Amino acid sequence: MLDYKKIRDDFPILKELMNGKPLVFLDSAASSQKPQRVIEAFADYYRCRNANIHRGAYRLSYEATDLYEGTRRKMAKFIGAPEPESIIFTRNTTESINLIAYSYAMNNLREGDEIVVSELEHHSNLVPWMMAAKKTGAVLRHIPLTDDYRYDYSRLHEVLSDRTRIVSVAHMSNAVGTIHDLKRLGEAARSVNAIFAVDGAQGACHLPVDVQAIDCDFYSLSAHKMLGPTGVGVLYGRKKLLEEMEPFLGGGDMILTVSKDDFKPAPLPNKFEAGTPNIAGVVAFAVALEYLKQVGLENIHEHEMALTSYALEEMKKVPGIRLFGTEHMQERGGVVSFLIDGVHPHDIGSILDEEGIAIRAGHHCCEPFMKREGLPGTARASFYLYNGPEDVDALVLGLKKVASIFKVATPAGV
Ligand code: PMP
């Protein structure tokens, strides 16, 4: 059992008042809150360790480099990467996926090649592939979805062919919380010799990840969703692939040598890390990783599943509520998307905000999915290790207030 009350004490923002009420933070799928020790590591870096990395011929720079590279080693262990060089620091998941699209897809795809995604993907796992498709003449194919927003694995063969070059899917959907079967998807990708890329923005923060067990070629994630600072992302890549790929951005630090007209790229990982990175953010991210490791991803996932089950039960009591997502609980994480009959999701968000409850309303960067479902968007509550059943109770009370303000009737038989 996870002691979420003790955990809450580590997060200073959770003691804040919002609109005069205690903050009930239910938007961790967008970005998580940060524990005191991560905030301190960030400040401490600027207070007494700040120097540019890799090039300085002085102690402060060596120390900053050690800290920065230390995070890389910790990150590699955290997701089971075989070596630290296959961990590339980026700004976020979005940049990581763009790196694959620019450096791999745009250089390797030809007209008529196929990129397999789904209509449930976040824009970050769609638009870079659309851009690559436009440049190369490749086309997007979409994995069919079941009625409860899982990938329809029985129909995977319909979208795979000898033209499939890339299969890129989310670990977990930010819109409806489905956790996808990466093993199965990876096997499918390999069966047609395609690259298998995972958008792990909602994965590594909530679930144990072992990139070697998943056997993926790429895994992208964002530090800010896993207790770390904004402006730090990770791309894990299979070393051989990364070595074969062209650099993404050019400039300082990513070169081995530069002559008047040409350059030679540096070995991994520097080849993909042009310019001064977010050193303070990367350094503080190590502390976030330690925190998550200490609590344990299995425990976090179990806690979120219990909260989600409780939320789904309690939210059913709200008049006019419509809940999205699968009832196969082992295939969903701590995200609950919902609507209340006749109430726009933004109105739900505003009324809850008056009660100090932070949720998200809109298309959640999943416009194709919302269009497919004919939805104006949804309201979304998402849970993390610092949430407890009292947060669900506050949410349900707030939703009942929304229903009463809009005079939503309970449908007969409910
Ligand atoms: N993919 C998924 C599934 C996400 O939830 C998010 C963030 N909402 C992203 C990609 C993009 O993450 P970032 O904005 O940190 O690049």
Short mmCIF file of C-alpha atoms and ligand atoms in Angstrom, two decimals:
data_model
loop_
_atom_site.label_atom_id
_atom_site.label_comp_id
_atom_site.label_asym_id
_atom_site.label_seq_id
_atom_site.Cartn_x
_atom_site.Cartn_y
_atom_site.Cartn_z
CA MET A 1 0.00 0.00 0.00
CA LEU A 2 1.24 3.41 -0.91
CA ASP A 3 1.27 6.01 1.86
CA TYR A 4 -0.09 8.84 -0.27
CA LYS A 5 -0.68 11.08 2.76
CA LYS A 6 3.01 10.99 3.62
CA ILE A 7 3.85 11.52 -0.06
CA ARG A 8 1.58 14.59 -0.21
CA ASP A 9 3.71 16.23 2.47
CA ASP A 10 6.64 16.23 0.05
CA PHE A 11 4.74 18.38 -2.45
CA PRO A 12 4.59 22.00 -1.27
CA ILE A 13 2.06 23.11 -3.90
CA LEU A 14 -0.53 20.71 -2.50
CA LYS A 15 -0.70 22.88 0.62
CA GLU A 16 -1.75 25.91 -1.45
CA LEU A 17 -5.26 27.31 -1.56
CA MET A 18 -6.99 27.84 -4.92
CA ASN A 19 -9.90 30.25 -4.95
CA GLY A 20 -9.81 30.05 -1.16
CA LYS A 21 -10.16 26.24 -1.16
CA PRO A 22 -7.52 23.55 -0.65
CA LEU A 23 -6.07 22.60 -4.01
CA VAL A 24 -7.36 19.29 -5.37
CA PHE A 25 -4.96 18.59 -8.20
CA LEU A 26 -6.37 16.18 -10.78
CA ASP A 27 -4.38 17.15 -13.86
CA SER A 28 -1.17 15.17 -13.56
CA ALA A 29 -1.63 13.70 -17.04
CA ALA A 30 -0.86 17.21 -18.31
CA SER A 31 2.03 17.78 -15.91
CA SER A 32 2.83 16.40 -12.49
CA GLN A 33 3.61 18.40 -9.39
CA LYS A 34 7.17 18.41 -8.02
CA PRO A 35 8.44 17.22 -4.65
CA GLN A 36 10.43 19.61 -2.49
CA ARG A 37 13.68 17.73 -3.09
CA VAL A 38 13.39 18.18 -6.88
CA ILE A 39 12.71 21.90 -6.43
CA GLU A 40 15.72 22.10 -4.13
CA ALA A 41 17.98 20.20 -6.53
CA PHE A 42 17.04 22.67 -9.26
CA ALA A 43 17.71 25.72 -7.06
CA ASP A 44 20.83 24.14 -5.60
CA TYR A 45 22.29 23.62 -9.04
CA TYR A 46 22.00 27.34 -9.83
CA ARG A 47 23.04 28.33 -6.32
CA CYS A 48 26.36 26.48 -6.19
CA ARG A 49 26.96 24.19 -9.17
CA ASN A 50 26.15 26.20 -12.25
CA ALA A 51 28.57 25.94 -15.18
CA ASN A 52 28.31 24.84 -18.79
CA ILE A 53 29.03 21.16 -19.29
CA HIS A 54 31.51 19.10 -21.34
CA ARG A 55 33.95 21.84 -22.37
CA GLY A 56 35.07 23.60 -19.22
CA ALA A 57 38.63 23.07 -18.05
CA TYR A 58 37.75 23.76 -14.44
CA ARG A 59 36.28 21.91 -11.51
CA LEU A 60 32.82 23.48 -11.50
CA SER A 61 32.30 22.44 -15.11
CA TYR A 62 33.56 18.90 -14.45
CA GLU A 63 31.10 18.62 -11.58
CA ALA A 64 28.19 19.94 -13.64
CA THR A 65 29.11 17.44 -16.37
CA ASP A 66 29.20 14.60 -13.85
CA LEU A 67 25.76 15.51 -12.55
CA TYR A 68 24.31 15.80 -16.05
CA GLU A 69 25.82 12.50 -17.18
CA GLY A 70 24.75 10.93 -13.90
CA THR A 71 21.12 11.55 -14.82
CA ARG A 72 21.73 9.82 -18.14
CA ARG A 73 23.02 6.73 -16.35
CA LYS A 74 20.08 6.79 -13.90
CA MET A 75 17.64 7.21 -16.76
CA ALA A 76 19.14 4.26 -18.63
CA LYS A 77 18.69 2.06 -15.55
CA PHE A 78 15.19 3.42 -14.92
CA ILE A 79 13.89 2.16 -18.26
CA GLY A 80 16.22 -0.82 -18.66
CA ALA A 81 18.27 0.66 -21.51
CA PRO A 82 21.39 -1.42 -22.18
CA GLU A 83 23.75 1.57 -22.16
CA PRO A 84 23.64 5.30 -21.25
CA GLU A 85 24.63 6.38 -24.80
CA SER A 86 21.23 5.29 -26.06
CA ILE A 87 19.60 7.95 -23.86
CA ILE A 88 19.28 11.29 -25.66
CA PHE A 89 18.14 14.37 -23.74
CA THR A 90 15.60 16.47 -25.59
CA ARG A 91 13.11 19.13 -24.46
CA ASN A 92 10.09 16.82 -24.19
CA THR A 93 8.31 13.84 -25.73
CA THR A 94 7.25 16.02 -28.65
CA GLU A 95 10.84 16.84 -29.55
CA SER A 96 11.87 13.20 -29.09
CA ILE A 97 9.28 12.01 -31.61
CA ASN A 98 10.22 14.83 -33.98
CA LEU A 99 13.83 13.69 -33.73
CA ILE A 100 12.79 10.24 -34.98
CA ALA A 101 10.60 11.74 -37.70
CA TYR A 102 13.31 14.09 -38.99
CA SER A 103 16.39 11.94 -38.55
CA TYR A 104 14.99 8.52 -39.26
CA ALA A 105 11.70 8.79 -41.16
CA MET A 106 12.53 11.66 -43.51
CA ASN A 107 15.80 9.99 -44.52
CA ASN A 108 14.57 6.42 -44.86
CA LEU A 109 10.97 6.49 -46.07
CA ARG A 110 9.98 6.39 -49.72
CA GLU A 111 6.76 7.09 -51.59
CA GLY A 112 4.09 4.54 -50.71
CA ASP A 113 5.78 3.43 -47.47
CA GLU A 114 3.44 3.21 -44.51
CA ILE A 115 3.50 4.58 -40.98
CA VAL A 116 1.10 2.88 -38.58
CA VAL A 117 -0.48 5.00 -35.84
CA SER A 118 -4.04 5.26 -34.50
CA GLU A 119 -6.75 7.88 -34.25
CA LEU A 120 -6.35 7.82 -30.48
CA GLU A 121 -2.82 9.26 -30.57
CA HIS A 122 -1.73 12.57 -29.08
CA HIS A 123 -0.88 15.19 -31.73
CA SER A 124 2.78 14.68 -30.79
CA ASN A 125 2.55 11.14 -32.09
CA LEU A 126 0.68 12.17 -35.24
CA VAL A 127 1.84 15.51 -36.61
CA PRO A 128 5.57 14.61 -36.86
CA TRP A 129 4.58 11.50 -38.86
CA MET A 130 2.26 13.59 -41.04
CA MET A 131 5.18 15.92 -41.70
CA ALA A 132 7.44 12.99 -42.55
CA ALA A 133 4.73 11.54 -44.79
CA LYS A 134 4.33 14.84 -46.64
CA LYS A 135 8.08 15.06 -47.23
CA THR A 136 8.56 11.46 -48.38
CA GLY A 137 5.26 10.46 -49.99
CA ALA A 138 4.63 7.89 -47.25
CA VAL A 139 1.09 7.37 -45.96
CA LEU A 140 -0.42 6.98 -42.49
CA ARG A 141 -2.40 3.86 -41.62
CA HIS A 142 -4.58 3.74 -38.50
CA ILE A 143 -5.00 0.76 -36.16
CA PRO A 144 -8.76 0.10 -35.80
CA LEU A 145 -10.14 0.86 -32.34
CA THR A 146 -12.66 -1.15 -30.33
CA ASP A 147 -15.83 0.52 -29.00
CA ASP A 148 -14.14 0.95 -25.64
CA TYR A 149 -11.07 2.68 -27.12
CA ARG A 150 -8.58 -0.14 -27.11
CA TYR A 151 -6.58 -1.06 -30.17
CA ASP A 152 -8.38 -3.87 -31.95
CA TYR A 153 -5.51 -6.35 -31.93
CA SER A 154 -7.53 -8.88 -33.89
CA ARG A 155 -7.45 -6.43 -36.81
CA LEU A 156 -3.79 -5.41 -36.61
CA HIS A 157 -3.03 -7.41 -39.74
CA GLU A 158 -5.34 -5.08 -41.71
CA VAL A 159 -2.94 -2.15 -41.29
CA LEU A 160 0.35 -4.00 -41.55
CA SER A 161 1.93 -4.78 -44.87
CA ASP A 162 5.28 -5.19 -46.53
CA ARG A 163 5.23 -1.39 -46.92
CA THR A 164 5.00 -0.74 -43.17
CA ARG A 165 8.19 1.01 -42.10
CA ILE A 166 7.22 2.45 -38.71
CA VAL A 167 4.67 1.50 -36.06
CA SER A 168 4.33 4.32 -33.51
CA VAL A 169 1.89 3.99 -30.63
CA ALA A 170 1.33 5.40 -27.16
CA HIS A 171 2.10 3.37 -24.05
CA MET A 172 -1.02 4.87 -22.46
CA SER A 173 -3.66 7.16 -23.92
CA ASN A 174 -3.82 10.58 -22.26
CA ALA A 175 -7.39 11.06 -23.51
CA VAL A 176 -9.12 7.93 -22.20
CA GLY A 177 -6.44 6.11 -20.22
CA THR A 178 -6.12 2.91 -22.26
CA ILE A 179 -2.85 1.07 -21.62
CA HIS A 180 -1.76 -0.64 -24.81
CA ASP A 181 -0.17 -4.05 -25.20
CA LEU A 182 3.33 -3.06 -26.27
CA LYS A 183 4.64 -6.61 -26.48
CA ARG A 184 1.98 -7.52 -28.97
CA LEU A 185 2.40 -4.33 -30.96
CA GLY A 186 6.18 -4.76 -31.02
CA GLU A 187 5.86 -8.31 -32.28
CA ALA A 188 3.48 -7.12 -34.97
CA ALA A 189 5.91 -4.39 -36.02
CA ARG A 190 8.80 -6.85 -36.18
CA SER A 191 6.75 -9.33 -38.19
CA VAL A 192 6.88 -6.82 -41.06
CA ASN A 193 10.40 -5.54 -40.25
CA ALA A 194 9.10 -2.15 -39.21
CA ILE A 195 10.61 0.20 -36.62
CA PHE A 196 8.65 0.15 -33.35
CA ALA A 197 8.40 3.52 -31.59
CA VAL A 198 6.57 4.13 -28.32
CA ASP A 199 5.19 7.48 -27.15
CA GLY A 200 5.86 6.98 -23.46
CA ALA A 201 4.70 10.40 -22.24
CA GLN A 202 2.03 8.65 -20.12
CA GLY A 203 4.03 5.47 -19.69
CA ALA A 204 7.26 5.83 -17.73
CA CYS A 205 5.58 8.12 -15.17
CA HIS A 206 2.93 5.56 -14.21
CA LEU A 207 4.19 2.12 -15.21
CA PRO A 208 7.41 0.16 -14.88
CA VAL A 209 9.19 0.30 -18.23
CA ASP A 210 11.82 -2.04 -19.58
CA VAL A 211 12.70 -1.07 -23.12
CA GLN A 212 14.59 -4.32 -23.66
CA ALA A 213 11.62 -6.42 -22.56
CA ILE A 214 9.29 -4.33 -24.75
CA ASP A 215 11.94 -4.69 -27.46
CA CYS A 216 11.12 -1.26 -28.89
CA ASP A 217 13.40 0.74 -31.16
CA PHE A 218 12.46 4.08 -29.61
CA TYR A 219 10.79 5.18 -26.38
CA SER A 220 10.02 8.88 -25.77
CA LEU A 221 9.16 10.53 -22.47
CA SER A 222 8.87 13.89 -20.67
CA ALA A 223 10.44 14.65 -17.27
CA HIS A 224 7.68 17.10 -16.32
CA LYS A 225 5.09 14.31 -16.19
CA MET A 226 7.26 12.27 -13.82
CA LEU A 227 7.93 14.73 -10.98
CA GLY A 228 10.78 16.42 -12.87
CA PRO A 229 11.20 19.89 -14.35
CA THR A 230 9.69 21.14 -17.60
CA GLY A 231 12.00 21.44 -20.60
CA VAL A 232 13.58 17.99 -20.27
CA GLY A 233 12.63 15.01 -22.40
CA VAL A 234 14.25 11.72 -23.26
CA LEU A 235 14.55 9.70 -26.39
CA TYR A 236 15.72 6.16 -25.85
CA GLY A 237 16.87 4.65 -29.12
CA ARG A 238 18.36 1.34 -30.11
CA LYS A 239 22.07 2.12 -30.29
CA LYS A 240 22.65 0.71 -33.74
CA LEU A 241 19.78 2.74 -35.17
CA LEU A 242 20.88 5.95 -33.46
CA GLU A 243 24.39 5.42 -34.81
CA GLU A 244 23.08 5.07 -38.35
CA MET A 245 20.81 8.11 -38.14
CA GLU A 246 21.67 11.61 -39.32
CA PRO A 247 21.94 14.30 -36.64
CA PHE A 248 18.72 16.21 -35.98
CA LEU A 249 19.98 19.68 -35.00
CA GLY A 250 23.41 21.07 -35.84
CA GLY A 251 25.66 23.26 -33.73
CA GLY A 252 27.99 23.11 -30.76
CA ASP A 253 28.56 19.90 -28.82
CA MET A 254 27.18 17.59 -31.52
CA ILE A 255 30.34 17.60 -33.63
CA LEU A 256 33.58 15.70 -33.64
CA THR A 257 35.34 18.11 -36.01
CA VAL A 258 34.32 21.02 -38.22
CA SER A 259 36.21 22.23 -41.28
CA LYS A 260 35.49 25.20 -43.53
CA ASP A 261 32.77 23.37 -45.46
CA ASP A 262 31.94 20.25 -43.54
CA PHE A 263 31.63 18.55 -40.17
CA LYS A 264 31.83 15.11 -38.62
CA PRO A 265 29.20 14.34 -36.00
CA ALA A 266 30.23 13.37 -32.48
CA PRO A 267 29.60 9.83 -31.26
CA LEU A 268 26.45 9.08 -29.28
CA PRO A 269 24.84 10.61 -27.35
CA ASN A 270 26.33 14.05 -28.17
CA LYS A 271 25.46 13.69 -31.85
CA PHE A 272 21.84 14.39 -30.95
CA GLU A 273 22.40 17.02 -28.26
CA ALA A 274 23.29 20.22 -30.08
CA GLY A 275 23.80 23.38 -28.04
CA THR A 276 23.64 24.01 -24.30
CA PRO A 277 20.95 21.78 -22.85
CA ASN A 278 18.66 22.34 -19.86
CA ILE A 279 21.41 21.37 -17.42
CA ALA A 280 19.60 22.36 -14.22
CA GLY A 281 16.50 20.51 -15.39
CA VAL A 282 18.42 17.34 -16.23
CA VAL A 283 20.28 17.48 -12.90
CA ALA A 284 17.04 17.87 -10.93
CA PHE A 285 15.40 15.12 -13.00
CA ALA A 286 17.77 12.60 -11.39
CA VAL A 287 16.19 13.39 -8.03
CA ALA A 288 12.71 12.84 -9.48
CA LEU A 289 13.81 9.46 -10.82
CA GLU A 290 15.18 8.50 -7.41
CA TYR A 291 11.90 9.54 -5.80
CA LEU A 292 9.83 7.44 -8.22
CA LYS A 293 12.15 4.49 -7.77
CA GLN A 294 11.91 4.74 -4.01
CA VAL A 295 8.10 4.71 -4.09
CA GLY A 296 8.10 2.05 -6.82
CA LEU A 297 6.29 2.20 -10.15
CA GLU A 298 4.32 -0.98 -9.38
CA ASN A 299 3.00 0.63 -6.20
CA ILE A 300 2.16 3.83 -8.03
CA HIS A 301 0.27 1.95 -10.73
CA GLU A 302 -1.62 -0.13 -8.19
CA HIS A 303 -2.58 3.01 -6.26
CA GLU A 304 -3.80 4.73 -9.41
CA MET A 305 -5.84 1.67 -10.42
CA ALA A 306 -7.54 1.63 -7.01
CA LEU A 307 -8.29 5.35 -7.26
CA THR A 308 -9.61 4.97 -10.80
CA SER A 309 -11.93 2.11 -9.80
CA TYR A 310 -13.20 4.15 -6.87
CA ALA A 311 -13.67 7.24 -9.09
CA LEU A 312 -15.59 5.28 -11.72
CA GLU A 313 -17.94 3.89 -9.05
CA GLU A 314 -18.53 7.25 -7.38
CA MET A 315 -18.81 9.29 -10.55
CA LYS A 316 -21.64 7.03 -11.74
CA LYS A 317 -23.73 8.70 -9.03
CA VAL A 318 -23.52 12.10 -10.75
CA PRO A 319 -26.70 12.90 -12.74
CA GLY A 320 -26.21 12.84 -16.50
CA ILE A 321 -22.60 11.64 -16.35
CA ARG A 322 -21.04 9.88 -19.30
CA LEU A 323 -17.80 8.05 -18.61
CA PHE A 324 -15.32 7.15 -21.32
CA GLY A 325 -12.76 4.38 -21.35
CA THR A 326 -12.58 0.64 -21.11
CA GLU A 327 -14.03 -1.42 -18.28
CA HIS A 328 -11.10 -3.83 -18.64
CA MET A 329 -9.39 -2.35 -15.62
CA GLN A 330 -6.09 -4.12 -16.28
CA GLU A 331 -5.92 -2.18 -19.55
CA ARG A 332 -6.38 1.31 -18.17
CA GLY A 333 -4.47 3.78 -16.06
CA GLY A 334 -5.32 6.73 -13.84
CA VAL A 335 -7.24 8.84 -16.33
CA VAL A 336 -11.01 9.36 -16.28
CA SER A 337 -12.54 11.24 -19.20
CA PHE A 338 -16.17 12.25 -18.82
CA LEU A 339 -19.02 14.53 -19.85
CA ILE A 340 -22.22 15.66 -18.17
CA ASP A 341 -25.31 15.76 -20.42
CA GLY A 342 -25.89 19.21 -21.85
CA VAL A 343 -22.88 20.78 -20.11
CA HIS A 344 -19.85 21.93 -22.07
CA PRO A 345 -16.61 20.45 -20.67
CA HIS A 346 -15.18 23.96 -20.17
CA ASP A 347 -18.13 24.84 -17.92
CA ILE A 348 -17.42 21.72 -15.87
CA GLY A 349 -13.79 22.86 -15.56
CA SER A 350 -14.73 26.42 -14.53
CA ILE A 351 -17.20 25.35 -11.84
CA LEU A 352 -14.75 22.84 -10.40
CA ASP A 353 -12.04 25.51 -10.43
CA GLU A 354 -14.20 27.65 -8.12
CA GLU A 355 -14.03 24.71 -5.71
CA GLY A 356 -10.22 24.53 -5.97
CA ILE A 357 -10.38 21.40 -8.16
CA ALA A 358 -8.01 21.35 -11.13
CA ILE A 359 -9.07 19.15 -14.04
CA ARG A 360 -8.58 19.54 -17.79
CA ALA A 361 -11.23 20.21 -20.42
CA GLY A 362 -10.88 20.08 -24.19
CA HIS A 363 -9.58 17.78 -26.88
CA HIS A 364 -6.44 16.87 -24.87
CA CYS A 365 -4.37 17.24 -28.08
CA CYS A 366 -6.35 14.34 -29.54
CA GLU A 367 -8.46 16.17 -32.10
CA PRO A 368 -8.75 13.26 -34.57
CA PHE A 369 -10.15 11.09 -31.77
CA MET A 370 -12.68 13.71 -30.65
CA LYS A 371 -13.77 14.24 -34.26
CA ARG A 372 -14.14 10.50 -34.76
CA GLU A 373 -16.35 10.28 -31.67
CA GLY A 374 -18.26 13.48 -32.54
CA LEU A 375 -17.31 15.00 -29.19
CA PRO A 376 -16.70 18.67 -28.35
CA GLY A 377 -13.88 17.40 -26.13
CA THR A 378 -14.18 15.89 -22.68
CA ALA A 379 -13.46 16.81 -19.10
CA ARG A 380 -10.59 14.77 -17.69
CA ALA A 381 -9.46 13.94 -14.19
CA SER A 382 -6.11 12.22 -13.81
CA PHE A 383 -4.44 10.73 -10.76
CA TYR A 384 -0.94 10.35 -9.47
CA LEU A 385 0.88 9.09 -6.40
CA TYR A 386 -0.14 12.09 -4.26
CA ASN A 387 -3.90 11.76 -4.87
CA GLY A 388 -6.20 9.97 -2.47
CA PRO A 389 -9.88 8.98 -2.24
CA GLU A 390 -10.68 12.34 -0.63
CA ASP A 391 -9.70 13.99 -3.95
CA VAL A 392 -12.22 11.74 -5.72
CA ASP A 393 -14.86 12.66 -3.13
CA ALA A 394 -14.20 16.38 -3.70
CA LEU A 395 -14.45 15.83 -7.46
CA VAL A 396 -17.76 13.98 -7.18
CA LEU A 397 -19.19 16.66 -4.89
CA GLY A 398 -18.10 19.31 -7.38
CA LEU A 399 -19.66 17.39 -10.27
CA LYS A 400 -22.94 17.09 -8.41
CA LYS A 401 -22.85 20.87 -8.02
CA VAL A 402 -22.28 21.21 -11.78
CA ALA A 403 -25.26 18.92 -12.46
CA SER A 404 -27.48 20.88 -10.08
CA ILE A 405 -26.45 24.28 -11.52
CA PHE A 406 -27.32 23.02 -15.01
CA LYS A 407 -30.41 21.21 -13.67
CA VAL A 408 -29.30 17.91 -15.17
CA ALA A 409 -31.87 15.21 -14.42
CA THR A 410 -30.82 11.69 -13.46
CA PRO A 411 -31.85 9.44 -16.36
CA ALA A 412 -34.61 6.96 -15.46
CA GLY A 413 -33.25 3.67 -14.15
CA VAL A 414 -29.93 5.10 -12.97
N1 PMP B 1 1.96 11.98 -25.86
C1 PMP B 1 1.09 11.83 -24.88
C2 PMP B 1 0.30 10.55 -24.78
C3 PMP B 1 0.88 12.86 -23.96
O1 PMP B 1 0.01 12.71 -22.98
C4 PMP B 1 1.64 14.04 -24.09
C5 PMP B 1 1.44 15.19 -23.13
N2 PMP B 1 0.12 15.49 -22.86
C6 PMP B 1 2.56 14.14 -25.14
C7 PMP B 1 2.70 13.08 -26.01
C8 PMP B 1 3.40 15.34 -25.33
O2 PMP B 1 4.22 15.60 -24.22
P1 PMP B 1 5.05 16.93 -24.16
O3 PMP B 1 4.07 18.05 -24.24
O4 PMP B 1 5.73 16.87 -22.83
O5 PMP B 1 5.98 16.92 -25.30
#
